[in-house]
Coordinates of C-alpha atoms in Angstrom, one line a residue:
X261 CA -98.3 119.2 9.3
X262 CA -95.8 119.3 6.5
X263 CA -92.0 118.1 6.7
X264 CA -89.3 119.5 4.3
X265 CA -86.5 116.9 4.5
X266 CA -82.6 118.3 3.8
X267 CA -79.3 116.7 3.4
X268 CA -76.2 119.0 4.8
X269 CA -72.6 118.7 5.6
X270 CA -71.8 119.4 9.2
X271 CA -70.6 122.5 9.1
X272 CA -73.4 123.8 7.3
X273 CA -76.4 121.9 10.0
X274 CA -76.6 125.2 12.6
X275 CA -76.3 128.1 9.7
X276 CA -79.1 125.6 7.8
X277 CA -81.6 125.1 10.9
X278 CA -81.0 128.7 12.1
X279 CA -82.8 130.0 8.9
X280 CA -85.4 127.4 8.4
X281 CA -86.7 128.7 12.1
X282 CA -86.6 132.3 10.6
X283 CA -88.4 130.9 8.1
X284 CA -90.9 129.9 10.8
X285 CA -90.7 126.4 10.9
X286 CA -92.5 125.2 13.7
X287 CA -89.8 122.5 14.7
X288 CA -86.1 121.5 13.6
X289 CA -84.8 118.4 14.0
X290 CA -81.1 116.5 12.9
X291 CA -80.8 113.1 12.8
X292 CA -77.5 111.4 11.3
X293 CA -78.4 110.4 7.8
X294 CA -76.2 106.9 8.2
X295 CA -77.8 105.7 11.7
X296 CA -77.7 101.9 12.0
X297 CA -75.4 101.7 9.1
X298 CA -71.7 100.7 9.7
X299 CA -71.0 104.8 8.8
X300 CA -73.4 105.5 11.3
X301 CA -71.4 108.5 14.3
X302 CA -72.4 108.1 17.5
X303 CA -71.7 112.1 19.8
X304 CA -72.0 112.1 23.0
X305 CA -72.7 115.5 25.3
X306 CA -73.5 116.5 28.4
X307 CA -76.5 119.5 29.2
X308 CA -75.7 122.5 29.3
X309 CA -72.8 121.9 28.2
X310 CA -71.4 123.0 24.0
X311 CA -72.5 120.2 22.1
X312 CA -69.3 118.3 20.9
X313 CA -70.3 118.7 17.2
X314 CA -73.0 120.7 15.2
X315 CA -74.2 117.9 13.3
X316 CA -73.0 114.8 11.2
X317 CA -71.3 115.1 8.3
X318 CA -74.0 113.9 6.5
X319 CA -76.8 114.6 8.3
X320 CA -80.5 115.1 7.7
X321 CA -82.0 118.2 8.2
X322 CA -86.0 117.7 9.5
X323 CA -88.3 120.9 9.3
X324 CA -91.8 121.0 10.0
X325 CA -94.3 123.7 8.4
X326 CA -98.0 124.1 9.2
X327 CA -98.7 123.6 5.1
X328 CA -97.6 123.2 2.0
X329 CA -97.1 126.4 0.6
X330 CA -94.8 127.3 3.4
X331 CA -92.4 124.1 3.2
X332 CA -92.1 124.5 -0.6
X333 CA -91.7 128.3 0.3
X334 CA -89.3 127.7 2.6
X335 CA -87.1 124.9 -0.1
X336 CA -86.9 127.4 -2.4
X337 CA -86.0 130.3 -0.4
X338 CA -82.8 128.4 1.0
X339 CA -82.0 127.0 -2.8
X340 CA -81.2 130.8 -3.6
X341 CA -78.6 130.8 -0.8
X342 CA -74.8 130.8 -0.7
X343 CA -74.6 128.8 2.6
X344 CA -77.1 126.3 1.0
X345 CA -74.2 124.7 -1.1
X346 CA -73.7 121.6 -0.7
X347 CA -76.8 121.1 0.8
X348 CA -80.2 119.5 -0.9
X349 CA -84.0 119.3 -0.7
X350 CA -84.7 115.5 -0.1
X351 CA -88.3 116.5 -0.6
X352 CA -91.9 117.3 0.5
X353 CA -94.3 114.9 3.0
X354 CA -97.2 115.1 4.4
X355 CA -97.0 114.2 8.3
X356 CA -100.1 111.1 9.1
X357 CA -102.1 111.9 11.3
X358 CA -101.2 109.8 14.4
X359 CA -102.8 107.9 17.1
X360 CA -99.4 109.9 19.8
X361 CA -100.2 108.1 22.6
X362 CA -99.9 104.5 21.4
X363 CA -97.1 105.7 19.1
X364 CA -95.7 106.6 22.5
X365 CA -96.4 103.6 24.4
X366 CA -94.9 101.4 20.7
X367 CA -91.9 103.2 21.8
X368 CA -91.3 101.5 25.4
X369 CA -91.3 98.1 25.1
X370 CA -90.3 95.8 28.6
X371 CA -86.7 96.2 28.7
X372 CA -84.3 93.4 30.0
X373 CA -82.1 94.0 33.2
X374 CA -81.0 90.5 33.3
X375 CA -82.7 87.8 32.1
X376 CA -85.6 87.3 35.0
X377 CA -85.2 91.3 36.2
X378 CA -87.1 93.4 34.0
X379 CA -88.6 97.0 33.8
X380 CA -92.0 96.7 32.0
X381 CA -94.2 99.8 31.2
X382 CA -98.3 99.3 32.5
X383 CA -99.8 98.6 28.8
X384 CA -97.7 95.4 28.7
X385 CA -97.6 91.8 29.9
X386 CA -94.2 90.8 31.9
X387 CA -92.3 88.7 29.9
X388 CA -92.8 84.8 30.5
X389 CA -89.9 84.6 32.3
X390 CA -89.0 87.5 34.5
X391 CA -88.4 86.6 37.9
X392 CA -88.5 90.3 39.1
X393 CA -90.4 93.2 38.0
X394 CA -90.6 97.1 38.1
X395 CA -93.8 99.1 36.4
X396 CA -92.5 102.5 35.6
X397 CA -93.9 104.0 32.8
X398 CA -92.1 107.2 31.1
X399 CA -92.8 110.4 32.6
X400 CA -91.7 113.6 33.5
X401 CA -88.7 112.3 35.3
X402 CA -85.9 110.9 33.9
X403 CA -85.2 106.9 34.1
X404 CA -87.2 104.3 32.5
X405 CA -84.6 102.0 32.2
X406 CA -83.7 102.1 28.6
X407 CA -80.7 104.3 28.7
X408 CA -77.9 102.4 29.6
X409 CA -76.2 104.4 32.9
X410 CA -79.9 102.8 34.1
X411 CA -79.4 99.3 33.1
X412 CA -75.9 99.3 34.7
X413 CA -77.1 100.1 37.9
X414 CA -80.0 98.2 38.1
X415 CA -78.5 95.1 36.8
X416 CA -75.6 96.4 39.3
X417 CA -78.1 96.0 42.2
X418 CA -79.2 92.7 40.8
X419 CA -76.1 91.0 40.7
X420 CA -75.2 91.7 44.9
X421 CA -77.9 89.7 45.9
X422 CA -80.4 90.2 48.1
X423 CA -79.7 93.6 49.7
X424 CA -81.7 92.8 53.0
X425 CA -81.8 95.2 56.1
X426 CA -79.5 97.5 53.6
X427 CA -80.0 101.6 54.3
X428 CA -79.6 103.1 50.3
X429 CA -79.7 105.8 48.7
X430 CA -80.5 106.8 45.9
X431 CA -79.3 110.5 45.1
X432 CA -80.4 112.4 41.7
X433 CA -83.8 109.7 41.9
X434 CA -85.9 111.2 39.2
X435 CA -88.4 108.7 38.6
X436 CA -87.2 106.5 41.5
X437 CA -86.3 103.7 39.3
X438 CA -82.8 102.7 41.0
X439 CA -84.5 102.9 44.9
X440 CA -87.7 101.0 43.8
X441 CA -84.4 98.6 42.4
X442 CA -83.8 98.4 45.9
X443 CA -86.3 97.9 47.4
X444 CA -87.3 94.5 45.1
X445 CA -83.8 93.1 46.3
X446 CA -84.5 93.4 49.8
X447 CA -83.3 97.0 51.1
X448 CA -85.6 97.8 53.4
X449 CA -84.1 101.8 54.5
X450 CA -84.4 103.7 51.0
X451 CA -84.1 107.2 50.8
X452 CA -84.3 109.0 47.1
X453 CA -84.0 112.7 47.0
X454 CA -83.9 114.2 44.4
X455 CA -83.1 118.9 43.6
X456 CA -86.4 118.8 41.1
X457 CA -89.7 118.6 43.4
X458 CA -91.2 116.9 40.1
X459 CA -89.1 114.3 40.4
X460 CA -90.1 113.2 44.2
X461 CA -93.7 113.7 43.5
X462 CA -93.6 110.9 40.8
X463 CA -90.8 108.7 43.0
X464 CA -93.7 108.3 45.1
X465 CA -96.7 107.6 43.1
X466 CA -93.6 104.8 41.4
X467 CA -93.0 103.5 44.8
X468 CA -96.8 103.3 45.1
X469 CA -97.8 101.4 42.0
X470 CA -94.6 98.7 42.5
X471 CA -95.6 98.4 46.4
X472 CA -92.6 99.5 48.1
X473 CA -91.5 101.1 50.7
X474 CA -89.3 104.5 50.8
X475 CA -88.7 108.1 51.6
X476 CA -89.0 110.7 49.0
X477 CA -87.7 114.0 49.3
X478 CA -85.3 116.8 48.3
X479 CA -81.6 116.1 49.0
X480 CA -81.4 117.8 52.8
X481 CA -83.6 114.7 53.0
X482 CA -80.4 112.5 52.8
X483 CA -78.9 112.3 56.4
X484 CA -76.3 110.2 57.6
X485 CA -74.4 107.1 56.7
X486 CA -76.1 104.5 54.2
X487 CA -74.8 101.4 53.3
X488 CA -75.0 101.7 49.8
X489 CA -75.2 104.9 47.8
X490 CA -76.2 104.8 44.0
X491 CA -75.7 108.8 42.2
X492 CA -77.0 108.0 38.1
X493 CA -76.5 112.0 37.4
X494 CA -73.9 113.5 35.2
X495 CA -70.1 113.3 35.6
X496 CA -70.0 116.9 36.0
X497 CA -72.4 117.0 39.3
X498 CA -70.7 114.0 40.1
X499 CA -67.6 115.8 40.4
X500 CA -68.8 118.7 42.7
X501 CA -70.6 115.8 44.9
X502 CA -67.6 113.6 45.8
X503 CA -67.3 114.8 49.3
X504 CA -71.1 114.9 50.0
X505 CA -71.3 111.6 48.5
X506 CA -69.0 110.0 50.3
X507 CA -69.7 110.9 53.7
X508 CA -73.1 109.4 53.2
X509 CA -71.3 106.0 52.6
X510 CA -70.6 104.1 55.6
X511 CA -67.5 102.3 56.5
X512 CA -67.3 99.0 54.3
X513 CA -70.1 100.3 51.7
X514 CA -70.6 100.6 48.3
X515 CA -70.5 103.9 46.4
X516 CA -72.4 103.1 43.2
X517 CA -72.1 105.6 40.2
X518 CA -73.1 106.6 36.8
X519 CA -74.1 109.1 33.7
X520 CA -70.2 108.9 33.1
X521 CA -69.1 108.4 29.7
X522 CA -66.1 106.0 29.3
X523 CA -63.9 109.1 28.4
X524 CA -64.3 110.8 31.6
X525 CA -63.1 107.6 33.7
X526 CA -60.0 109.1 35.1
X527 CA -61.0 112.3 35.5
X528 CA -63.7 111.0 38.3
X529 CA -61.6 109.0 39.4
X530 CA -58.8 112.2 40.3
X531 CA -62.2 113.6 41.7
X532 CA -62.5 110.9 44.3
X533 CA -59.2 109.7 45.0
X534 CA -59.1 112.1 48.1
X535 CA -62.2 110.2 49.3
X536 CA -62.8 106.5 48.4
X537 CA -61.0 104.5 44.8
X538 CA -63.8 104.3 41.8
X539 CA -63.4 101.1 39.7
X540 CA -65.0 101.0 36.4
X541 CA -67.9 97.7 36.6
X542 CA -70.1 98.3 33.9
X543 CA -69.7 99.1 30.5
X544 CA -72.4 99.7 27.5
X545 CA -72.7 101.9 24.8
X546 CA -70.0 104.5 26.1
X547 CA -71.3 105.0 29.1
X548 CA -69.4 103.3 32.4
X549 CA -70.6 102.4 35.4
X550 CA -68.0 103.7 38.5
X551 CA -67.9 101.8 42.3
X552 CA -66.0 101.7 45.4
X553 CA -65.8 99.6 48.6
X554 CA -65.3 102.5 51.1

């Protein structure tokens, strides 16, 4: 495999990517050329919605080709196009053989939720200071503890003290990490639901791996009222689900919502105003956690 690396201004990224696709690139990826510098730009978007921008002011476009000749030919063809003005060929390089399993594992180190609460992949030993651990490996379902929304939900659970005898609902459970976290902190009656059957299966397996008891199923498995309702989804479905999620929270219970960008706080407050008074309880990397006592 060979990588063709290009530099492009924001307004040429889409056209350049389409051209590389037409030139039989196996894949095309776009990175912020200023990442990890003071000039880095954070771009946040939501699945199913148009991207906020096609790229960054200075975008690094990387195309993968099966051999060097095709990569060189693509670079030559692109250089002749009018739309390539302002773009630059950074080079062509072979992609070294990798132990992809080991490389993937190296990207998932233990994740600190609090100094004493950690998410630890099975190939790592827990940190010495860990008093509470969730064992979780990356899989098909969302939720490994690396995303700010997951960390904030788990941090909220950890700071509540013991959830002894609480009935808890994890709505949109993904990997089941929030339901498992609730079990680790004492909840004894836990329902974890998701529209994705793969997520339900993943939750069951992850619960077994952590020796906790919970029930996992499709959304209709959520019945009655709960002391705590957790929903780490996205802002748009959270707004649609407002009456349903509120109906599952018992009087005096807690509603905990994540998957919300800081700029979406007012939208969520307005959507939930007829049902609960949401407040921002935590913030991290442009994401917020919103909670309400019902």
